[in-house]
């Protein structure tokens, strides 16, 4: 009798595992939790893409509600979202700061020259340490940072006009 029950253990394990996987299909992959929401932007001292002698810290992000956009030249999705960032910067005046993630400076400079530069400045995070501190899964990711330098919102994925108007702009306006 016990032997027969033992034969059902793999079936029960497979059934339980199947239930967990089924539940996972209902999740939105863009809704990745961030431990930084409500906390200060991570500390850093980085140069900018265009000025390797600059030494900016997280205090440079304070004073206005802003977007911090994680981007890279190797990121195909970043190329897709870039025209929308240029439009947002031109039309809204909302400060956008870049975090160039695991890239090379010459390629990043070429990118900004070729595709226009929507950023007030773009931090150069060659080794990805600041990205790691932010909990970046990959580029593009965009964070809303309030006037005091507190991370208020995180968006993973490509920003298009619809995402900007219906998701990010309302969040920005909450913290103005």
PDB file of C-alpha atoms in Angstrom:
ATOM      1  CA  UNK A   1       0.000   0.000   0.000  1.00  0.00           C
ATOM      2  CA  UNK A   2       2.801   2.427   0.895  1.00  0.00           C
ATOM      3  CA  UNK A   3       4.529   1.554  -2.356  1.00  0.00           C
ATOM      4  CA  UNK A   4       1.535   2.725  -4.357  1.00  0.00           C
ATOM      5  CA  UNK A   5       1.465   6.038  -2.512  1.00  0.00           C
ATOM      6  CA  UNK A   6       5.144   6.567  -3.274  1.00  0.00           C
ATOM      7  CA  UNK A   7       4.364   6.201  -6.979  1.00  0.00           C
ATOM      8  CA  UNK A   8       2.060   9.252  -6.784  1.00  0.00           C
ATOM      9  CA  UNK A   9       4.719  11.573  -5.302  1.00  0.00           C
ATOM     10  CA  UNK A  10       6.178  12.610  -8.723  1.00  0.00           C
ATOM     11  CA  UNK A  11       2.659  13.295  -9.978  1.00  0.00           C
ATOM     12  CA  UNK A  12       1.885  15.482  -6.963  1.00  0.00           C
ATOM     13  CA  UNK A  13       5.189  17.376  -7.309  1.00  0.00           C
ATOM     14  CA  UNK A  14       4.537  17.940 -11.031  1.00  0.00           C
ATOM     15  CA  UNK A  15       1.019  19.181 -10.285  1.00  0.00           C
ATOM     16  CA  UNK A  16       2.221  21.666  -7.644  1.00  0.00           C
ATOM     17  CA  UNK A  17       5.013  22.886  -9.928  1.00  0.00           C
ATOM     18  CA  UNK A  18       2.512  23.282 -12.771  1.00  0.00           C
ATOM     19  CA  UNK A  19       0.264  25.453 -10.587  1.00  0.00           C
ATOM     20  CA  UNK A  20       3.187  27.780  -9.746  1.00  0.00           C
ATOM     21  CA  UNK A  21       4.193  28.045 -13.401  1.00  0.00           C
ATOM     22  CA  UNK A  22       0.591  28.726 -14.443  1.00  0.00           C
ATOM     23  CA  UNK A  23       0.403  31.585 -11.929  1.00  0.00           C
ATOM     24  CA  UNK A  24       3.650  33.007 -13.312  1.00  0.00           C
ATOM     25  CA  UNK A  25       2.098  33.356 -16.765  1.00  0.00           C
ATOM     26  CA  UNK A  26      -0.310  35.930 -15.353  1.00  0.00           C
ATOM     27  CA  UNK A  27       2.500  38.262 -14.179  1.00  0.00           C
ATOM     28  CA  UNK A  28       3.560  41.342 -16.137  1.00  0.00           C
ATOM     29  CA  UNK A  29       7.325  41.134 -16.788  1.00  0.00           C
ATOM     30  CA  UNK A  30       7.604  44.959 -16.683  1.00  0.00           C
ATOM     31  CA  UNK A  31       6.441  44.961 -13.072  1.00  0.00           C
ATOM     32  CA  UNK A  32       9.755  44.055 -11.542  1.00  0.00           C
ATOM     33  CA  UNK A  33       9.890  45.023  -7.890  1.00  0.00           C
ATOM     34  CA  UNK A  34      12.520  47.512  -6.818  1.00  0.00           C
ATOM     35  CA  UNK A  35      13.849  47.723  -3.287  1.00  0.00           C
ATOM     36  CA  UNK A  36      14.794  51.357  -3.977  1.00  0.00           C
ATOM     37  CA  UNK A  37      11.297  52.778  -4.245  1.00  0.00           C
ATOM     38  CA  UNK A  38      11.023  55.380  -1.481  1.00  0.00           C
ATOM     39  CA  UNK A  39      14.782  55.348  -0.840  1.00  0.00           C
ATOM     40  CA  UNK A  40      17.586  57.689  -1.923  1.00  0.00           C
ATOM     41  CA  UNK A  41      19.214  57.173  -5.300  1.00  0.00           C
ATOM     42  CA  UNK A  42      22.358  55.064  -4.716  1.00  0.00           C
ATOM     43  CA  UNK A  43      25.551  56.921  -3.914  1.00  0.00           C
ATOM     44  CA  UNK A  44      28.032  57.301  -6.744  1.00  0.00           C
ATOM     45  CA  UNK A  45      30.867  59.392  -8.077  1.00  0.00           C
ATOM     46  CA  UNK A  46      31.008  59.113 -11.857  1.00  0.00           C
ATOM     47  CA  UNK A  47      32.232  61.077 -14.829  1.00  0.00           C
ATOM     48  CA  UNK A  48      29.909  61.904 -17.680  1.00  0.00           C
ATOM     49  CA  UNK A  49      29.999  60.350 -21.123  1.00  0.00           C
ATOM     50  CA  UNK A  50      31.240  63.598 -22.654  1.00  0.00           C
ATOM     51  CA  UNK A  51      33.620  64.682 -19.855  1.00  0.00           C
ATOM     52  CA  UNK A  52      35.828  62.027 -18.314  1.00  0.00           C
ATOM     53  CA  UNK A  53      37.200  64.610 -15.847  1.00  0.00           C
ATOM     54  CA  UNK A  54      33.780  65.387 -14.352  1.00  0.00           C
ATOM     55  CA  UNK A  55      33.086  63.955 -10.906  1.00  0.00           C
ATOM     56  CA  UNK A  56      29.348  63.981 -10.296  1.00  0.00           C
ATOM     57  CA  UNK A  57      27.565  62.479  -7.299  1.00  0.00           C
ATOM     58  CA  UNK A  58      23.974  61.565  -6.564  1.00  0.00           C
ATOM     59  CA  UNK A  59      23.452  65.167  -5.369  1.00  0.00           C
ATOM     60  CA  UNK A  60      23.483  66.248  -9.032  1.00  0.00           C
ATOM     61  CA  UNK A  61      20.062  64.578  -9.368  1.00  0.00           C
ATOM     62  CA  UNK A  62      18.448  66.718  -6.662  1.00  0.00           C
ATOM     63  CA  UNK A  63      16.389  69.886  -7.062  1.00  0.00           C
ATOM     64  CA  UNK A  64      13.791  68.846  -9.641  1.00  0.00           C
ATOM     65  CA  UNK A  65      11.656  65.827 -10.368  1.00  0.00           C
ATOM     66  CA  UNK A  66      13.548  64.034 -13.090  1.00  0.00           C
ATOM     67  CA  UNK A  67      13.905  60.869 -15.123  1.00  0.00           C
ATOM     68  CA  UNK A  68      17.028  58.728 -14.952  1.00  0.00           C
ATOM     69  CA  UNK A  69      17.235  56.578 -18.056  1.00  0.00           C
ATOM     70  CA  UNK A  70      19.559  53.562 -18.178  1.00  0.00           C
ATOM     71  CA  UNK A  71      20.799  53.105 -21.744  1.00  0.00           C
ATOM     72  CA  UNK A  72      23.604  51.579 -23.803  1.00  0.00           C
ATOM     73  CA  UNK A  73      24.763  51.570 -27.396  1.00  0.00           C
ATOM     74  CA  UNK A  74      24.522  47.760 -27.514  1.00  0.00           C
ATOM     75  CA  UNK A  75      20.852  47.916 -26.493  1.00  0.00           C
ATOM     76  CA  UNK A  76      18.507  47.522 -29.482  1.00  0.00           C
ATOM     77  CA  UNK A  77      15.486  48.599 -27.410  1.00  0.00           C
ATOM     78  CA  UNK A  78      17.303  51.778 -26.359  1.00  0.00           C
ATOM     79  CA  UNK A  79      17.578  52.772 -30.008  1.00  0.00           C
ATOM     80  CA  UNK A  80      13.832  52.227 -30.345  1.00  0.00           C
ATOM     81  CA  UNK A  81      12.965  54.437 -27.353  1.00  0.00           C
ATOM     82  CA  UNK A  82      15.554  57.173 -27.989  1.00  0.00           C
ATOM     83  CA  UNK A  83      13.410  59.363 -30.320  1.00  0.00           C
ATOM     84  CA  UNK A  84      10.696  59.494 -27.654  1.00  0.00           C
ATOM     85  CA  UNK A  85      13.221  60.621 -25.029  1.00  0.00           C
ATOM     86  CA  UNK A  86      14.397  63.358 -27.399  1.00  0.00           C
ATOM     87  CA  UNK A  87      10.774  64.457 -27.883  1.00  0.00           C
ATOM     88  CA  UNK A  88      10.069  64.428 -24.121  1.00  0.00           C
ATOM     89  CA  UNK A  89      13.176  66.510 -23.419  1.00  0.00           C
ATOM     90  CA  UNK A  90      12.296  69.086 -26.102  1.00  0.00           C
ATOM     91  CA  UNK A  91       8.582  69.395 -25.419  1.00  0.00           C
ATOM     92  CA  UNK A  92       8.274  69.056 -21.649  1.00  0.00           C
ATOM     93  CA  UNK A  93      11.432  70.462 -20.125  1.00  0.00           C
ATOM     94  CA  UNK A  94      11.454  67.593 -17.640  1.00  0.00           C
ATOM     95  CA  UNK A  95      15.096  66.867 -16.886  1.00  0.00           C
ATOM     96  CA  UNK A  96      16.309  63.525 -18.190  1.00  0.00           C
ATOM     97  CA  UNK A  97      19.619  62.173 -16.953  1.00  0.00           C
ATOM     98  CA  UNK A  98      21.260  59.211 -18.629  1.00  0.00           C
ATOM     99  CA  UNK A  99      23.125  56.341 -17.069  1.00  0.00           C
ATOM    100  CA  UNK A 100      25.256  54.826 -19.807  1.00  0.00           C
ATOM    101  CA  UNK A 101      25.473  51.208 -18.691  1.00  0.00           C
ATOM    102  CA  UNK A 102      28.413  48.852 -19.380  1.00  0.00           C
ATOM    103  CA  UNK A 103      29.472  50.644 -22.515  1.00  0.00           C
ATOM    104  CA  UNK A 104      32.514  52.318 -24.048  1.00  0.00           C
ATOM    105  CA  UNK A 105      32.898  56.077 -23.976  1.00  0.00           C
ATOM    106  CA  UNK A 106      33.710  56.521 -27.703  1.00  0.00           C
ATOM    107  CA  UNK A 107      30.656  54.491 -28.752  1.00  0.00           C
ATOM    108  CA  UNK A 108      28.419  56.400 -26.317  1.00  0.00           C
ATOM    109  CA  UNK A 109      29.666  59.773 -27.585  1.00  0.00           C
ATOM    110  CA  UNK A 110      29.121  58.693 -31.192  1.00  0.00           C
ATOM    111  CA  UNK A 111      25.575  57.527 -30.309  1.00  0.00           C
ATOM    112  CA  UNK A 112      24.651  60.856 -28.685  1.00  0.00           C
ATOM    113  CA  UNK A 113      26.112  62.816 -31.585  1.00  0.00           C
ATOM    114  CA  UNK A 114      24.311  60.688 -34.162  1.00  0.00           C
ATOM    115  CA  UNK A 115      20.894  60.263 -32.540  1.00  0.00           C
ATOM    116  CA  UNK A 116      20.718  63.569 -30.601  1.00  0.00           C
ATOM    117  CA  UNK A 117      21.249  63.971 -26.888  1.00  0.00           C
ATOM    118  CA  UNK A 118      18.109  64.214 -24.724  1.00  0.00           C
ATOM    119  CA  UNK A 119      20.099  64.140 -21.474  1.00  0.00           C
ATOM    120  CA  UNK A 120      21.164  67.059 -19.313  1.00  0.00           C
ATOM    121  CA  UNK A 121      24.142  64.820 -18.744  1.00  0.00           C
ATOM    122  CA  UNK A 122      24.748  61.127 -19.081  1.00  0.00           C
ATOM    123  CA  UNK A 123      26.730  59.383 -16.378  1.00  0.00           C
ATOM    124  CA  UNK A 124      29.335  56.901 -17.569  1.00  0.00           C
ATOM    125  CA  UNK A 125      28.905  53.599 -15.690  1.00  0.00           C
ATOM    126  CA  UNK A 126      31.447  51.477 -17.592  1.00  0.00           C
ATOM    127  CA  UNK A 127      31.621  48.648 -15.056  1.00  0.00           C
ATOM    128  CA  UNK A 128      27.904  48.721 -14.207  1.00  0.00           C
ATOM    129  CA  UNK A 129      28.329  49.313 -10.449  1.00  0.00           C
ATOM    130  CA  UNK A 130      25.692  52.022 -10.203  1.00  0.00           C
ATOM    131  CA  UNK A 131      23.409  49.915 -12.375  1.00  0.00           C
ATOM    132  CA  UNK A 132      23.960  47.023  -9.989  1.00  0.00           C
ATOM    133  CA  UNK A 133      23.168  49.266  -7.001  1.00  0.00           C
ATOM    134  CA  UNK A 134      19.957  50.328  -8.774  1.00  0.00           C
ATOM    135  CA  UNK A 135      18.997  46.716  -9.378  1.00  0.00           C
ATOM    136  CA  UNK A 136      19.087  47.099 -13.155  1.00  0.00           C
ATOM    137  CA  UNK A 137      18.064  43.933 -14.986  1.00  0.00           C
ATOM    138  CA  UNK A 138      19.011  45.377 -18.359  1.00  0.00           C
ATOM    139  CA  UNK A 139      18.564  48.412 -20.523  1.00  0.00           C
ATOM    140  CA  UNK A 140      16.393  50.341 -20.979  1.00  0.00           C
ATOM    141  CA  UNK A 141      15.085  51.112 -17.531  1.00  0.00           C
ATOM    142  CA  UNK A 142      13.825  54.478 -16.359  1.00  0.00           C
ATOM    143  CA  UNK A 143      13.493  55.807 -12.828  1.00  0.00           C
ATOM    144  CA  UNK A 144      11.557  58.804 -11.564  1.00  0.00           C
ATOM    145  CA  UNK A 145      13.565  60.654  -8.920  1.00  0.00           C
ATOM    146  CA  UNK A 146      11.951  63.378  -6.795  1.00  0.00           C
ATOM    147  CA  UNK A 147      13.393  66.762  -5.783  1.00  0.00           C
ATOM    148  CA  UNK A 148      15.155  65.273  -2.761  1.00  0.00           C
ATOM    149  CA  UNK A 149      16.803  62.518  -4.779  1.00  0.00           C
ATOM    150  CA  UNK A 150      14.389  59.776  -3.694  1.00  0.00           C
ATOM    151  CA  UNK A 151      13.530  57.049  -6.216  1.00  0.00           C
ATOM    152  CA  UNK A 152       9.753  57.138  -6.656  1.00  0.00           C
ATOM    153  CA  UNK A 153       9.035  54.906  -9.640  1.00  0.00           C
ATOM    154  CA  UNK A 154      10.698  52.381 -11.894  1.00  0.00           C
ATOM    155  CA  UNK A 155       9.764  51.481 -15.440  1.00  0.00           C
ATOM    156  CA  UNK A 156      11.387  48.548 -17.230  1.00  0.00           C
ATOM    157  CA  UNK A 157      11.227  48.527 -21.013  1.00  0.00           C
ATOM    158  CA  UNK A 158      10.823  50.856 -23.950  1.00  0.00           C
ATOM    159  CA  UNK A 159       9.127  54.206 -23.388  1.00  0.00           C
ATOM    160  CA  UNK A 160       6.825  55.074 -26.260  1.00  0.00           C
ATOM    161  CA  UNK A 161       4.259  57.873 -26.554  1.00  0.00           C
ATOM    162  CA  UNK A 162       1.514  55.780 -24.952  1.00  0.00           C
ATOM    163  CA  UNK A 163       3.677  54.702 -21.995  1.00  0.00           C
ATOM    164  CA  UNK A 164       4.824  58.289 -21.493  1.00  0.00           C
ATOM    165  CA  UNK A 165       1.325  59.797 -21.496  1.00  0.00           C
ATOM    166  CA  UNK A 166      -0.500  57.093 -19.568  1.00  0.00           C
ATOM    167  CA  UNK A 167       2.078  55.754 -17.149  1.00  0.00           C
ATOM    168  CA  UNK A 168       5.166  57.895 -16.643  1.00  0.00           C
ATOM    169  CA  UNK A 169       3.827  61.458 -16.983  1.00  0.00           C
ATOM    170  CA  UNK A 170       1.119  60.885 -14.328  1.00  0.00           C
ATOM    171  CA  UNK A 171       3.831  59.549 -11.997  1.00  0.00           C
ATOM    172  CA  UNK A 172       6.070  62.534 -12.685  1.00  0.00           C
ATOM    173  CA  UNK A 173       3.164  64.897 -11.963  1.00  0.00           C
ATOM    174  CA  UNK A 174       2.507  63.176  -8.619  1.00  0.00           C
ATOM    175  CA  UNK A 175       5.933  64.225  -7.350  1.00  0.00           C
ATOM    176  CA  UNK A 176       6.144  67.749  -8.776  1.00  0.00           C
TER     177      UNK A 176
END
